[in-house]
Short mmCIF file of C-alpha atoms and ligand atoms in Angstrom, two decimals:
data_model
loop_
_atom_site.label_atom_id
_atom_site.label_comp_id
_atom_site.label_asym_id
_atom_site.label_seq_id
_atom_site.Cartn_x
_atom_site.Cartn_y
_atom_site.Cartn_z
CA MET A 1 -13.75 36.52 -15.56
CA GLY A 2 -15.33 33.35 -16.94
CA ARG A 3 -14.89 29.79 -15.90
CA ALA A 4 -11.66 28.04 -16.74
CA ALA A 5 -11.25 24.27 -16.83
CA ARG A 6 -8.84 23.10 -14.13
CA VAL A 7 -7.24 19.90 -12.92
CA PHE A 8 -8.46 19.00 -9.41
CA VAL A 9 -6.55 16.40 -7.44
CA ILE A 10 -8.48 14.85 -4.56
CA SER A 11 -6.58 12.88 -1.94
CA GLY A 12 -7.18 11.56 1.51
CA PRO A 13 -6.70 8.34 3.43
CA SER A 14 -8.16 5.19 1.95
CA GLY A 15 -11.66 4.66 3.37
CA VAL A 16 -12.32 8.36 3.90
CA GLY A 17 -15.13 8.33 1.34
CA LYS A 18 -13.47 10.20 -1.54
CA GLY A 19 -15.21 8.06 -4.14
CA THR A 20 -18.71 8.76 -2.81
CA LEU A 21 -17.95 12.45 -2.40
CA VAL A 22 -16.68 12.76 -5.95
CA SER A 23 -19.57 10.84 -7.44
CA ARG A 24 -22.11 13.01 -5.56
CA VAL A 25 -20.46 16.19 -6.84
CA ARG A 26 -20.44 14.79 -10.39
CA ASP A 27 -24.19 14.11 -10.10
CA ARG A 28 -24.57 17.88 -9.69
CA ARG A 29 -21.88 18.75 -12.20
CA PRO A 30 -21.98 16.11 -14.95
CA ASP A 31 -19.51 18.18 -16.97
CA LEU A 32 -16.74 17.37 -14.47
CA GLY A 33 -14.52 14.61 -15.79
CA LEU A 34 -13.07 11.86 -13.63
CA ALA A 35 -9.68 10.66 -14.79
CA VAL A 36 -9.39 6.89 -14.92
CA SER A 37 -5.97 5.76 -13.66
CA ALA A 38 -3.89 2.98 -15.13
CA THR A 39 -2.84 0.12 -12.85
CA THR A 40 -1.08 -3.22 -12.94
CA ARG A 41 -3.16 -4.63 -10.07
CA PRO A 42 -5.90 -7.14 -10.85
CA PRO A 43 -9.52 -5.95 -10.78
CA ARG A 44 -11.44 -6.36 -7.52
CA GLU A 45 -14.95 -7.80 -7.40
CA GLY A 46 -17.31 -5.33 -9.03
CA GLU A 47 -14.66 -3.19 -10.72
CA VAL A 48 -15.24 -2.42 -14.38
CA PRO A 49 -12.28 -2.29 -16.80
CA ASP A 50 -11.71 1.17 -18.35
CA VAL A 51 -14.14 2.67 -15.83
CA SER A 52 -12.61 1.79 -12.45
CA TYR A 53 -9.10 1.64 -13.88
CA TYR A 54 -7.30 0.83 -17.09
CA PHE A 55 -6.06 -2.58 -16.01
CA MET A 56 -2.86 -3.55 -17.77
CA THR A 57 0.20 -5.74 -17.60
CA GLU A 58 3.50 -4.63 -16.15
CA GLU A 59 4.99 -4.68 -19.66
CA ARG A 60 2.32 -2.39 -21.09
CA PHE A 61 2.57 -0.03 -18.13
CA MET A 62 6.36 0.28 -18.42
CA ALA A 63 6.11 0.83 -22.18
CA LEU A 64 3.78 3.78 -21.48
CA VAL A 65 6.25 5.10 -18.87
CA ALA A 66 9.01 4.97 -21.51
CA GLU A 67 6.80 6.91 -23.93
CA GLY A 68 6.28 9.68 -21.37
CA ALA A 69 2.55 8.95 -21.38
CA PHE A 70 2.12 9.51 -17.63
CA VAL A 71 1.56 12.78 -15.77
CA GLU A 72 2.77 10.83 -12.74
CA TRP A 73 3.06 7.22 -11.69
CA ASP A 74 4.06 5.31 -8.59
CA GLY A 75 4.14 1.89 -6.99
CA HIS A 76 1.87 0.86 -4.09
CA PHE A 77 1.64 -2.57 -2.52
CA GLU A 78 3.67 -4.19 -5.30
CA ASN A 79 1.50 -2.73 -8.06
CA ARG A 80 1.92 0.34 -10.23
CA TYR A 81 -0.57 3.16 -10.68
CA GLY A 82 -0.45 6.21 -12.91
CA THR A 83 -2.34 9.10 -14.46
CA LEU A 84 -2.22 9.32 -18.26
CA TRP A 85 -1.80 12.68 -20.02
CA SER A 86 -4.28 11.49 -22.66
CA GLU A 87 -6.92 11.04 -19.98
CA VAL A 88 -6.43 14.51 -18.45
CA ASN A 89 -6.15 16.29 -21.79
CA SER A 90 -9.27 14.66 -23.22
CA TYR A 91 -11.32 16.70 -20.72
CA LEU A 92 -9.29 19.93 -20.75
CA ASP A 93 -9.46 19.98 -24.58
CA GLU A 94 -13.25 20.03 -24.26
CA GLY A 95 -13.08 22.90 -21.76
CA ARG A 96 -14.10 20.57 -18.92
CA SER A 97 -12.42 20.39 -15.52
CA VAL A 98 -11.16 16.98 -14.51
CA ILE A 99 -10.82 15.28 -11.13
CA LEU A 100 -7.90 12.99 -10.29
CA GLU A 101 -8.45 10.77 -7.28
CA ILE A 102 -4.95 9.88 -6.14
CA ASP A 103 -2.76 9.64 -3.08
CA VAL A 104 -0.62 12.37 -1.51
CA LYS A 105 2.64 11.48 -3.21
CA GLY A 106 0.92 11.30 -6.60
CA ALA A 107 -0.86 14.60 -5.96
CA LEU A 108 2.39 16.41 -5.21
CA ASN A 109 3.85 14.97 -8.42
CA VAL A 110 0.81 16.20 -10.38
CA ARG A 111 1.39 19.68 -9.00
CA LYS A 112 4.98 19.54 -10.31
CA ALA A 113 3.79 18.44 -13.76
CA ILE A 114 0.74 20.75 -13.84
CA PRO A 115 1.57 23.78 -11.67
CA ASN A 116 -1.92 25.29 -11.74
CA SER A 117 -3.62 22.07 -10.63
CA VAL A 118 -5.70 22.39 -7.45
CA LEU A 119 -5.02 19.97 -4.59
CA LEU A 120 -7.96 19.18 -2.30
CA PHE A 121 -7.57 16.96 0.77
CA VAL A 122 -10.43 14.91 2.25
CA ALA A 123 -9.90 14.19 5.96
CA PRO A 124 -11.83 11.78 8.22
CA PRO A 125 -13.60 13.19 11.30
CA SER A 126 -11.33 10.92 13.39
CA LEU A 127 -8.90 8.03 12.98
CA GLU A 128 -11.38 5.69 14.71
CA ALA A 129 -14.07 6.56 12.18
CA LEU A 130 -11.62 5.84 9.37
CA GLU A 131 -10.63 2.44 10.75
CA GLN A 132 -14.30 1.47 11.06
CA ARG A 133 -15.00 2.44 7.46
CA LEU A 134 -12.02 0.45 6.19
CA ARG A 135 -13.16 -2.70 7.98
CA GLY A 136 -16.77 -2.16 6.95
CA ARG A 137 -15.75 -2.15 3.31
CA GLY A 138 -14.83 -5.81 3.72
CA THR A 139 -12.71 -5.97 0.58
CA GLU A 140 -9.29 -6.33 2.16
CA SER A 141 -7.33 -8.51 4.53
CA GLU A 142 -6.42 -7.35 8.04
CA GLU A 143 -2.83 -7.17 6.88
CA LYS A 144 -3.67 -4.77 4.07
CA ILE A 145 -5.87 -2.70 6.40
CA ALA A 146 -2.94 -2.38 8.82
CA LEU A 147 -0.66 -1.31 5.96
CA ARG A 148 -3.14 1.33 4.83
CA LEU A 149 -3.63 2.67 8.36
CA SER A 150 0.11 2.96 8.84
CA ARG A 151 0.14 5.45 5.96
CA VAL A 152 -2.63 7.64 7.33
CA ALA A 153 -0.50 9.69 9.74
CA TRP A 154 1.97 10.46 6.97
CA GLU A 155 -0.85 11.48 4.63
CA MET A 156 -2.53 13.68 7.23
CA ASP A 157 0.80 15.44 7.85
CA HIS A 158 0.79 16.58 4.24
CA ALA A 159 -2.72 18.08 4.26
CA SER A 160 -1.17 21.51 4.88
CA LEU A 161 0.47 21.38 1.43
CA TYR A 162 -2.97 21.21 -0.17
CA ASP A 163 -5.01 24.19 -1.36
CA ALA A 164 -7.93 23.21 0.90
CA THR A 165 -9.13 20.45 3.24
CA ILE A 166 -12.66 19.05 3.49
CA VAL A 167 -13.60 17.06 6.62
CA ASN A 168 -15.95 14.27 5.54
CA ASP A 169 -18.18 14.02 8.61
CA ASP A 170 -21.63 14.84 7.25
CA LEU A 171 -21.62 13.75 3.60
CA ASP A 172 -24.12 16.40 2.42
CA VAL A 173 -22.04 19.18 3.97
CA ALA A 174 -18.86 17.78 2.44
CA VAL A 175 -20.50 17.55 -1.02
CA ASP A 176 -21.55 21.22 -0.77
CA GLN A 177 -18.04 22.24 0.27
CA LEU A 178 -16.37 20.35 -2.54
CA GLU A 179 -18.78 21.71 -5.15
CA LYS A 180 -18.20 25.29 -3.97
CA LEU A 181 -14.41 24.89 -3.88
CA ILE A 182 -14.37 23.58 -7.43
CA GLU A 183 -16.54 26.44 -8.63
CA ARG A 184 -14.35 28.98 -6.85
CA TYR A 185 -11.14 27.71 -8.42
CA GLU A 186 -12.74 27.55 -11.86
CA THR A 187 -14.05 31.09 -11.55
CA ASP A 188 -11.26 33.14 -10.04
CA GLY A 189 -8.33 30.76 -9.85
CA GLY A 190 -8.68 30.65 -6.07
CA THR A 191 -7.89 33.56 -3.75
CA ASP A 192 -4.45 32.32 -2.77
CA GLN A 193 -3.13 32.10 -6.32
CA ASP A 194 -0.89 34.72 -7.91
CA GLY A 195 -3.19 35.33 -10.86
CA SER A 196 -0.72 34.17 -13.47
CA HIS A 197 -2.84 31.18 -14.47
P1 5GP B 1 -6.53 0.82 -4.84
O1 5GP B 1 -5.71 -0.37 -5.21
O2 5GP B 1 -7.13 0.69 -3.49
O3 5GP B 1 -7.57 1.16 -5.88
O4 5GP B 1 -5.53 2.05 -4.79
C1 5GP B 1 -4.37 1.96 -4.06
C2 5GP B 1 -3.67 3.29 -4.02
O5 5GP B 1 -3.31 3.71 -5.33
C3 5GP B 1 -4.51 4.40 -3.44
O6 5GP B 1 -3.72 5.09 -2.48
C4 5GP B 1 -4.80 5.27 -4.62
O7 5GP B 1 -4.96 6.62 -4.25
C5 5GP B 1 -3.56 5.08 -5.44
N1 5GP B 1 -3.77 5.45 -6.83
C6 5GP B 1 -4.86 5.22 -7.62
N2 5GP B 1 -4.69 5.75 -8.82
C7 5GP B 1 -3.47 6.34 -8.81
C8 5GP B 1 -2.72 7.08 -9.78
O8 5GP B 1 -3.16 7.32 -10.90
N3 5GP B 1 -1.50 7.51 -9.38
C9 5GP B 1 -0.99 7.29 -8.14
N4 5GP B 1 0.21 7.78 -7.85
N5 5GP B 1 -1.67 6.63 -7.21
C10 5GP B 1 -2.89 6.15 -7.54
#
């Protein structure tokens, strides 16, 4: 059996290092697409429009919702975020797998919309390590950090619904694991699948 392009959803608590992990795997596999999400939140320092996110107004976002343009969308911290079908399909149409970096709730909604999507969870080695990374990032207020941490337990509880979990302790090991998982699901559909897709 050859390789088949798949949708990979990568989740994990904020600060766990998903972004670095994904970018390291894409260095090795430049064919892997990374879906850019749409959001109504303003850009942070250093973020690039149409690369980090499609930044848009509330009005534009809700017009796209009405058109059925989103695979899934949700609100977080008073802003809206969503994954566009056009973004996902642009890669699949080229026979390329695509990675969606979104939270647990969004991931479970993607699985409903795209049943053969693969859900991969990135876990921190410990909660203490995660808290340190969040503070070290220095982009958010203490209040926002506390809000994010309060969600971690809930997110970790849902890891068992995912197809696989990667513990991001040693980055090089985690990159290897993610690359191999992606290859496995592209090649044989994963061993726990029923073979119908
Ligand atoms: P941030 O504002 O820090 O970039 O992201 C805030 C939250 O929005 C994170 O939990 C992130 O995973 C989530 N998020 C980013 N893109 C999407 C998306 O396309 N859909 C959903 N449901 N959540 C998203």
